[in-house]
Amino acid sequence: MKVAQFLIVVLLFLIFGALIEAPIKKNDETLIQQTGTIEGTVQLTARSKGLRSGGGLYGRSSRTPINTSSSDSVLIILSGFDNINSGSESIIYLNQKDRQFKPDLLAARLGQTVRIQNSDPLYHNVFSLTSPHKFDVGRRPQGENFDVTFDKSGIVDVFCDIHSNMHAIIYVMPENAILSLKVASGDHFAFSKIPEGDYTLTYIALGYKESNFNVRVNSGEVSSLGIVTLSL
């Protein structure tokens, strides 16, 4: 008798589990159908090579070759309408190595700490005159670092007062930023499984104008932006 009762309980459990599992799978499929993809290609207009007349924070004058070693990088930010940007993430690094900023294009969330680190066996003096994000870390030898945080979104141009060819951008993302990625000029990009709705794509590249494009995502469709060209 006890065995029969046990088998009945097991059978009821399996039936009940099947009944609740089906709606869950159906809901998962519905959620997938309610998302779409944003894709495109980004390219940079050609820039002429030459000399940059540099003057640091303290007015030093110099003429050095323009550093274009990583100038083909493009930062793409996908933004929506919900304020989800938070500075609770881990520290990110803006390093100085081989007399270059690495990376020279960095995305940061509001309130996130950016650690400026010197890995060169020489002095650097990193600063920014971008309002309202002005800062000056002073002359720092190898191994030293300096932390900065930003409470307003936008582009922060960063330079070295000692080496005028050094230039980087810290892009402080807006509160409604969802995703970011970095690609090279001419590369194809895609944001997948994006919920249906209206979004904005922001393109940032060193030495180029910031560009913004609005895009609509429809369920089960691919929203193609084609080729987006950034101008100087």
Tab-separated table of N, CA and C in Angstrom, residues 110-232:
chain	number	residue	atom	x	y	z
A	110	LEU	N	29.776	56.550	-14.768
A	110	LEU	CA	29.721	57.649	-13.811
A	110	LEU	C	30.127	57.155	-12.431
A	111	GLY	N	31.048	57.862	-11.819
A	111	GLY	CA	31.499	57.496	-10.484
A	111	GLY	C	32.532	56.403	-10.435
A	112	GLN	N	32.855	55.802	-11.577
A	112	GLN	CA	33.847	54.730	-11.589
A	112	GLN	C	35.257	55.309	-11.470
A	113	THR	N	36.121	54.608	-10.750
A	113	THR	CA	37.486	55.080	-10.537
A	113	THR	C	38.375	54.713	-11.720
A	114	VAL	N	39.079	55.723	-12.228
A	114	VAL	CA	40.082	55.513	-13.271
A	114	VAL	C	41.450	55.687	-12.625
A	115	ARG	N	42.253	54.649	-12.660
A	115	ARG	CA	43.591	54.707	-12.063
A	115	ARG	C	44.612	55.014	-13.162
A	116	ILE	N	45.249	56.168	-13.060
A	116	ILE	CA	46.262	56.587	-14.025
A	116	ILE	C	47.612	56.101	-13.523
A	117	GLN	N	48.231	55.209	-14.284
A	117	GLN	CA	49.418	54.496	-13.819
A	117	GLN	C	50.591	54.711	-14.765
A	118	ASN	N	51.763	54.932	-14.184
A	118	ASN	CA	52.985	55.116	-14.978
A	118	ASN	C	53.810	53.830	-14.960
A	119	SER	N	53.903	53.175	-16.128
A	119	SER	CA	54.714	51.961	-16.254
A	119	SER	C	55.996	52.205	-17.038
A	120	ASP	N	56.283	53.455	-17.342
A	120	ASP	CA	57.512	53.816	-18.060
A	120	ASP	C	58.644	54.107	-17.081
A	121	PRO	N	59.896	53.832	-17.470
A	121	PRO	CA	61.046	54.158	-16.617
A	121	PRO	C	61.443	55.627	-16.736
A	122	LEU	N	60.449	56.508	-16.718
A	122	LEU	CA	60.674	57.947	-16.826
A	122	LEU	C	59.458	58.663	-16.272
A	123	TYR	N	59.586	59.957	-16.115
A	123	TYR	CA	58.502	60.748	-15.537
A	123	TYR	C	57.422	61.051	-16.574
A	124	HIS	N	56.161	61.060	-16.105
A	124	HIS	CA	55.034	61.571	-16.880
A	124	HIS	C	54.278	62.566	-16.007
A	125	ASN	N	53.582	63.474	-16.660
A	125	ASN	CA	52.734	64.436	-15.942
A	125	ASN	C	51.395	64.508	-16.670
A	126	VAL	N	50.462	63.681	-16.251
A	126	VAL	CA	49.177	63.553	-16.930
A	126	VAL	C	48.206	64.609	-16.403
A	127	PHE	N	47.457	65.211	-17.328
A	127	PHE	CA	46.516	66.253	-16.939
A	127	PHE	C	45.372	66.316	-17.941
A	128	SER	N	44.322	67.021	-17.558
A	128	SER	CA	43.215	67.317	-18.458
A	128	SER	C	42.723	68.724	-18.178
A	129	LEU	N	42.416	69.441	-19.252
A	129	LEU	CA	41.839	70.775	-19.137
A	129	LEU	C	40.366	70.774	-19.523
A	130	THR	N	39.806	69.573	-19.687
A	130	THR	CA	38.405	69.463	-20.076
A	130	THR	C	37.509	69.822	-18.899
A	131	SER	N	36.713	70.854	-19.059
A	131	SER	CA	35.780	71.261	-18.006
A	131	SER	C	34.522	70.399	-18.080
A	132	PRO	N	33.969	69.938	-16.959
A	132	PRO	CA	34.363	70.212	-15.575
A	132	PRO	C	35.247	69.113	-14.995
A	133	HIS	N	36.050	68.468	-15.828
A	133	HIS	CA	36.833	67.306	-15.384
A	133	HIS	C	38.321	67.625	-15.244
A	134	LYS	N	38.678	68.860	-14.981
A	134	LYS	CA	40.088	69.235	-14.933
A	134	LYS	C	40.817	68.504	-13.806
A	135	PHE	N	42.016	68.030	-14.113
A	135	PHE	CA	42.861	67.421	-13.086
A	135	PHE	C	44.307	67.471	-13.539
A	136	ASP	N	45.208	67.320	-12.591
A	136	ASP	CA	46.644	67.298	-12.865
A	136	ASP	C	47.283	66.368	-11.844
A	137	VAL	N	47.842	65.252	-12.312
A	137	VAL	CA	48.401	64.281	-11.373
A	137	VAL	C	49.807	64.652	-10.921
A	138	GLY	N	50.413	65.644	-11.570
A	138	GLY	CA	51.773	66.026	-11.217
A	138	GLY	C	52.799	65.090	-11.836
A	139	ARG	N	54.064	65.380	-11.622
A	139	ARG	CA	55.141	64.537	-12.158
A	139	ARG	C	55.206	63.233	-11.368
A	140	ARG	N	55.045	62.128	-12.083
A	140	ARG	CA	54.995	60.828	-11.417
A	140	ARG	C	56.042	59.898	-12.016
A	141	PRO	N	56.885	59.277	-11.171
A	141	PRO	CA	57.883	58.317	-11.668
A	141	PRO	C	57.246	56.961	-11.917
A	142	GLN	N	58.037	56.043	-12.423
A	142	GLN	CA	57.556	54.694	-12.710
A	142	GLN	C	57.005	54.038	-11.448
A	143	GLY	N	55.880	53.364	-11.598
A	143	GLY	CA	55.281	52.637	-10.487
A	143	GLY	C	54.246	53.408	-9.700
A	144	GLU	N	54.183	54.717	-9.887
A	144	GLU	CA	53.204	55.503	-9.145
A	144	GLU	C	51.898	55.605	-9.923
A	145	ASN	N	50.811	55.815	-9.191
A	145	ASN	CA	49.513	55.972	-9.835
A	145	ASN	C	48.704	57.042	-9.132
A	146	PHE	N	47.609	57.430	-9.789
A	146	PHE	CA	46.746	58.488	-9.273
A	146	PHE	C	45.318	58.156	-9.693
A	147	ASP	N	44.375	58.223	-8.728
A	147	ASP	CA	42.982	57.875	-9.019
A	147	ASP	C	42.142	59.126	-9.269
A	148	VAL	N	41.292	59.048	-10.300
A	148	VAL	CA	40.347	60.126	-10.579
A	148	VAL	C	38.966	59.509	-10.794
A	149	THR	N	37.928	60.254	-10.459
A	149	THR	CA	36.552	59.853	-10.720
A	149	THR	C	35.819	61.018	-11.362
A	150	PHE	N	34.750	60.694	-12.093
A	150	PHE	CA	34.018	61.724	-12.828
A	150	PHE	C	32.528	61.600	-12.525
A	151	ASP	N	31.895	62.744	-12.205
A	151	ASP	CA	30.479	62.731	-11.851
A	151	ASP	C	29.594	63.318	-12.938
A	152	LYS	N	30.186	63.623	-14.101
A	152	LYS	CA	29.399	64.096	-15.240
A	152	LYS	C	29.867	63.380	-16.492
A	153	SER	N	28.926	63.073	-17.365
A	153	SER	CA	29.255	62.318	-18.569
A	153	SER	C	29.877	63.218	-19.627
A	154	GLY	N	30.559	62.590	-20.594
A	154	GLY	CA	31.148	63.331	-21.699
A	154	GLY	C	32.591	62.936	-21.954
A	155	ILE	N	33.185	63.597	-22.939
A	155	ILE	CA	34.564	63.330	-23.341
A	155	ILE	C	35.537	64.067	-22.427
A	156	VAL	N	36.578	63.357	-21.994
A	156	VAL	CA	37.663	63.957	-21.214
A	156	VAL	C	38.963	63.754	-21.998
A	157	ASP	N	39.518	64.836	-22.521
A	157	ASP	CA	40.797	64.762	-23.235
A	157	ASP	C	41.935	64.756	-22.229
A	158	VAL	N	42.836	63.789	-22.379
A	158	VAL	CA	43.938	63.604	-21.427
A	158	VAL	C	45.262	63.723	-22.178
A	159	PHE	N	46.217	64.465	-21.585
A	159	PHE	CA	47.515	64.683	-22.205
A	159	PHE	C	48.627	64.466	-21.175
A	160	CYS	N	49.850	64.452	-21.677
A	160	CYS	CA	51.028	64.461	-20.817
A	160	CYS	C	51.764	65.774	-21.046
A	161	ASP	N	52.045	66.490	-19.974
A	161	ASP	CA	52.701	67.792	-20.104
A	161	ASP	C	54.160	67.655	-20.522
A	162	ILE	N	54.754	66.493	-20.323
A	162	ILE	CA	56.160	66.297	-20.663
A	162	ILE	C	56.305	65.794	-22.100
A	163	HIS	N	55.378	64.946	-22.548
A	163	HIS	CA	55.450	64.364	-23.891
A	163	HIS	C	54.204	64.782	-24.664
A	164	SER	N	54.339	65.779	-25.512
A	164	SER	CA	53.187	66.409	-26.152
A	164	SER	C	52.514	65.536	-27.199
A	165	ASN	N	53.144	64.440	-27.596
A	165	ASN	CA	52.508	63.546	-28.564
A	165	ASN	C	51.491	62.619	-27.910
A	166	MET	N	51.444	62.576	-26.581
A	166	MET	CA	50.564	61.657	-25.869
A	166	MET	C	49.169	62.267	-25.698
A	167	HIS	N	48.170	61.549	-26.165
A	167	HIS	CA	46.782	62.012	-26.082
A	167	HIS	C	45.878	60.799	-25.914
A	168	ALA	N	44.952	60.890	-24.989
A	168	ALA	CA	43.966	59.837	-24.774
A	168	ALA	C	42.612	60.475	-24.507
A	169	ILE	N	41.567	59.666	-24.656
A	169	ILE	CA	40.212	60.098	-24.326
A	169	ILE	C	39.628	59.135	-23.301
A	170	ILE	N	39.125	59.697	-22.209
A	170	ILE	CA	38.267	58.954	-21.290
A	170	ILE	C	36.849	59.393	-21.589
A	171	TYR	N	36.011	58.445	-22.013
A	171	TYR	CA	34.617	58.789	-22.285
A	171	TYR	C	33.765	58.335	-21.112
A	172	VAL	N	33.225	59.315	-20.372
A	172	VAL	CA	32.366	59.019	-19.227
A	172	VAL	C	30.951	58.824	-19.767
A	173	MET	N	30.470	57.604	-19.681
A	173	MET	CA	29.196	57.260	-20.296
A	173	MET	C	28.013	57.859	-19.543
A	174	PRO	N	26.922	58.162	-20.248
A	174	PRO	CA	25.732	58.712	-19.585
A	174	PRO	C	25.063	57.674	-18.705
A	175	GLU	N	24.106	58.129	-17.905
A	175	GLU	CA	23.432	57.235	-16.958
A	175	GLU	C	22.674	56.106	-17.650
A	176	ASN	N	22.206	56.369	-18.861
A	176	ASN	CA	21.398	55.360	-19.547
A	176	ASN	C	22.212	54.492	-20.498
A	177	ALA	N	23.547	54.504	-20.356
A	177	ALA	CA	24.395	53.635	-21.174
A	177	ALA	C	24.145	52.178	-20.810
A	178	ILE	N	24.029	51.327	-21.828
A	178	ILE	CA	23.745	49.912	-21.616
A	178	ILE	C	24.974	49.052	-21.892
A	179	LEU	N	25.557	49.223	-23.071
A	179	LEU	CA	26.694	48.422	-23.489
A	179	LEU	C	27.706	49.301	-24.205
A	180	SER	N	28.955	48.841	-24.239
A	180	SER	CA	29.997	49.525	-25.005
A	180	SER	C	30.909	48.478	-25.627
A	181	LEU	N	31.466	48.811	-26.767
A	181	LEU	CA	32.460	47.956	-27.400
A	181	LEU	C	33.422	48.828	-28.192
A	182	LYS	N	34.594	48.258	-28.481
A	182	LYS	CA	35.623	48.978	-29.231
A	182	LYS	C	35.985	48.162	-30.463
A	183	VAL	N	36.000	48.847	-31.606
A	183	VAL	CA	36.336	48.181	-32.862
A	183	VAL	C	37.362	49.027	-33.605
A	184	ALA	N	37.954	48.454	-34.637
A	184	ALA	CA	38.880	49.186	-35.502
A	184	ALA	C	38.121	49.756	-36.689
A	185	SER	N	38.657	50.791	-37.280
A	185	SER	CA	38.045	51.395	-38.455
A	185	SER	C	37.874	50.347	-39.552
A	186	GLY	N	36.671	50.291	-40.126
A	186	GLY	CA	36.362	49.320	-41.166
A	186	GLY	C	35.765	48.034	-40.652
A	187	ASP	N	35.722	47.868	-39.329
A	187	ASP	CA	35.186	46.642	-38.749
A	187	ASP	C	33.660	46.668	-38.676
A	188	HIS	N	33.076	45.477	-38.766
A	188	HIS	CA	31.642	45.298	-38.558
A	188	HIS	C	31.391	45.114	-37.066
A	189	PHE	N	30.270	45.634	-36.562
A	189	PHE	CA	29.922	45.471	-35.151
A	189	PHE	C	28.464	45.043	-35.045
A	190	ALA	N	28.110	44.472	-33.902
A	190	ALA	CA	26.727	44.054	-33.672
A	190	ALA	C	26.433	44.039	-32.177
A	191	PHE	N	25.261	44.529	-31.808
A	191	PHE	CA	24.707	44.380	-30.459
A	191	PHE	C	23.522	43.432	-30.584
A	192	SER	N	23.595	42.273	-29.940
A	192	SER	CA	22.578	41.246	-30.091
A	192	SER	C	21.692	41.145	-28.855
A	193	LYS	N	20.507	40.549	-29.035
A	193	LYS	CA	19.526	40.302	-27.970
A	193	LYS	C	19.171	41.602	-27.231
A	194	ILE	N	18.906	42.640	-28.018
A	194	ILE	CA	18.521	43.935	-27.463
A	194	ILE	C	17.000	44.015	-27.412
A	195	PRO	N	16.402	44.309	-26.254
A	195	PRO	CA	14.945	44.400	-26.164
A	195	PRO	C	14.371	45.443	-27.123
A	196	GLU	N	13.170	45.189	-27.574
A	196	GLU	CA	12.509	46.091	-28.513
A	196	GLU	C	12.405	47.489	-27.911
A	197	GLY	N	12.690	48.500	-28.726
A	197	GLY	CA	12.611	49.871	-28.239
A	197	GLY	C	13.492	50.808	-29.045
A	198	ASP	N	13.618	52.036	-28.558
A	198	ASP	CA	14.416	53.071	-29.216
A	198	ASP	C	15.729	53.274	-28.472
A	199	TYR	N	16.812	53.398	-29.236
A	199	TYR	CA	18.147	53.500	-28.653
A	199	TYR	C	18.971	54.563	-29.383
A	200	THR	N	20.098	54.893	-28.759
A	200	THR	CA	21.057	55.819	-29.364
A	200	THR	C	22.426	55.172	-29.386
A	201	LEU	N	23.103	55.260	-30.522
A	201	LEU	CA	24.483	54.813	-30.646
A	201	LEU	C	25.387	56.035	-30.698
A	202	THR	N	26.414	56.032	-29.859
A	202	THR	CA	27.395	57.120	-29.828
A	202	THR	C	28.743	56.577	-30.265
A	203	TYR	N	29.384	57.273	-31.205
A	203	TYR	CA	30.682	56.862	-31.737
A	203	TYR	C	31.736	57.871	-31.276
A	204	ILE	N	32.825	57.345	-30.682
A	204	ILE	CA	33.918	58.181	-30.191
A	204	ILE	C	35.227	57.662	-30.766
A	205	ALA	N	36.043	58.557	-31.320
A	205	ALA	CA	37.363	58.177	-31.819
A	205	ALA	C	38.323	59.329	-31.568
A	206	LEU	N	39.552	58.992	-31.312
A	206	LEU	CA	40.568	59.982	-30.978
A	206	LEU	C	40.812	60.910	-32.165
A	207	GLY	N	40.553	62.206	-31.975
A	207	GLY	CA	40.781	63.193	-33.025
A	207	GLY	C	39.614	63.375	-33.975
A	208	TYR	N	38.480	62.681	-33.713
A	208	TYR	CA	37.313	62.773	-34.588
A	208	TYR	C	36.119	63.323	-33.823
A	209	LYS	N	35.151	63.861	-34.578
A	209	LYS	CA	33.960	64.421	-33.963
A	209	LYS	C	33.069	63.305	-33.413
A	210	GLU	N	32.495	63.551	-32.252
A	210	GLU	CA	31.530	62.615	-31.679
A	210	GLU	C	30.296	62.559	-32.570
A	211	SER	N	29.792	61.346	-32.812
A	211	SER	CA	28.608	61.173	-33.648
A	211	SER	C	27.566	60.359	-32.901
A	212	ASN	N	26.285	60.750	-33.083
A	212	ASN	CA	25.182	60.060	-32.425
A	212	ASN	C	24.115	59.690	-33.455
A	213	PHE	N	23.594	58.475	-33.343
A	213	PHE	CA	22.564	58.008	-34.253
A	213	PHE	C	21.452	57.332	-33.460
A	214	ASN	N	20.218	57.686	-33.773
A	214	ASN	CA	19.067	57.027	-33.162
A	214	ASN	C	18.686	55.806	-33.987
A	215	VAL	N	18.285	54.746	-33.296
A	215	VAL	CA	17.936	53.509	-33.983
A	215	VAL	C	16.775	52.835	-33.256
A	216	ARG	N	15.886	52.238	-34.037
A	216	ARG	CA	14.736	51.512	-33.507
A	216	ARG	C	14.994	50.021	-33.618
A	217	VAL	N	14.783	49.292	-32.505
A	217	VAL	CA	14.925	47.837	-32.501
A	217	VAL	C	13.534	47.218	-32.483
A	218	ASN	N	13.247	46.372	-33.482
A	218	ASN	CA	11.985	45.649	-33.553
A	218	ASN	C	12.223	44.168	-33.275
A	219	SER	N	11.221	43.513	-32.719
A	219	SER	CA	11.350	42.112	-32.324
A	219	SER	C	11.692	41.219	-33.511
A	220	GLY	N	12.727	40.403	-33.334
A	220	GLY	CA	13.100	39.437	-34.340
A	220	GLY	C	13.717	40.016	-35.594
A	221	GLU	N	14.087	41.301	-35.569
A	221	GLU	CA	14.637	41.947	-36.759
A	221	GLU	C	16.052	42.446	-36.507
A	222	VAL	N	16.767	42.693	-37.603
A	222	VAL	CA	18.101	43.276	-37.552
A	222	VAL	C	18.016	44.721	-38.034
A	223	SER	N	18.399	45.650	-37.173
A	223	SER	CA	18.438	47.068	-37.542
A	223	SER	C	19.842	47.391	-38.023
A	224	SER	N	19.980	47.605	-39.325
A	224	SER	CA	21.292	47.844	-39.913
A	224	SER	C	21.514	49.336	-40.147
A	225	LEU	N	22.638	49.829	-39.676
A	225	LEU	CA	22.996	51.233	-39.864
A	225	LEU	C	23.881	51.435	-41.075
A	226	GLY	N	24.242	50.334	-41.751
A	226	GLY	CA	25.114	50.449	-42.907
A	226	GLY	C	26.514	50.890	-42.498
A	227	ILE	N	27.136	51.708	-43.346
A	227	ILE	CA	28.467	52.219	-43.051
A	227	ILE	C	28.369	53.612	-42.453
A	228	VAL	N	28.899	53.776	-41.264
A	228	VAL	CA	28.934	55.072	-40.586
A	228	VAL	C	30.342	55.614	-40.674
A	229	THR	N	30.502	56.805	-41.229
A	229	THR	CA	31.821	57.414	-41.400
A	229	THR	C	31.981	58.579	-40.447
A	230	LEU	N	33.039	58.567	-39.653
A	230	LEU	CA	33.334	59.658	-38.728
A	230	LEU	C	34.276	60.648	-39.387
A	231	SER	N	34.000	61.937	-39.194
A	231	SER	CA	34.805	62.992	-39.791
A	231	SER	C	35.705	63.640	-38.752
A	232	LEU	N	36.757	64.279	-39.230
A	232	LEU	CA	37.708	64.942	-38.338
A	232	LEU	C	37.104	66.206	-37.750
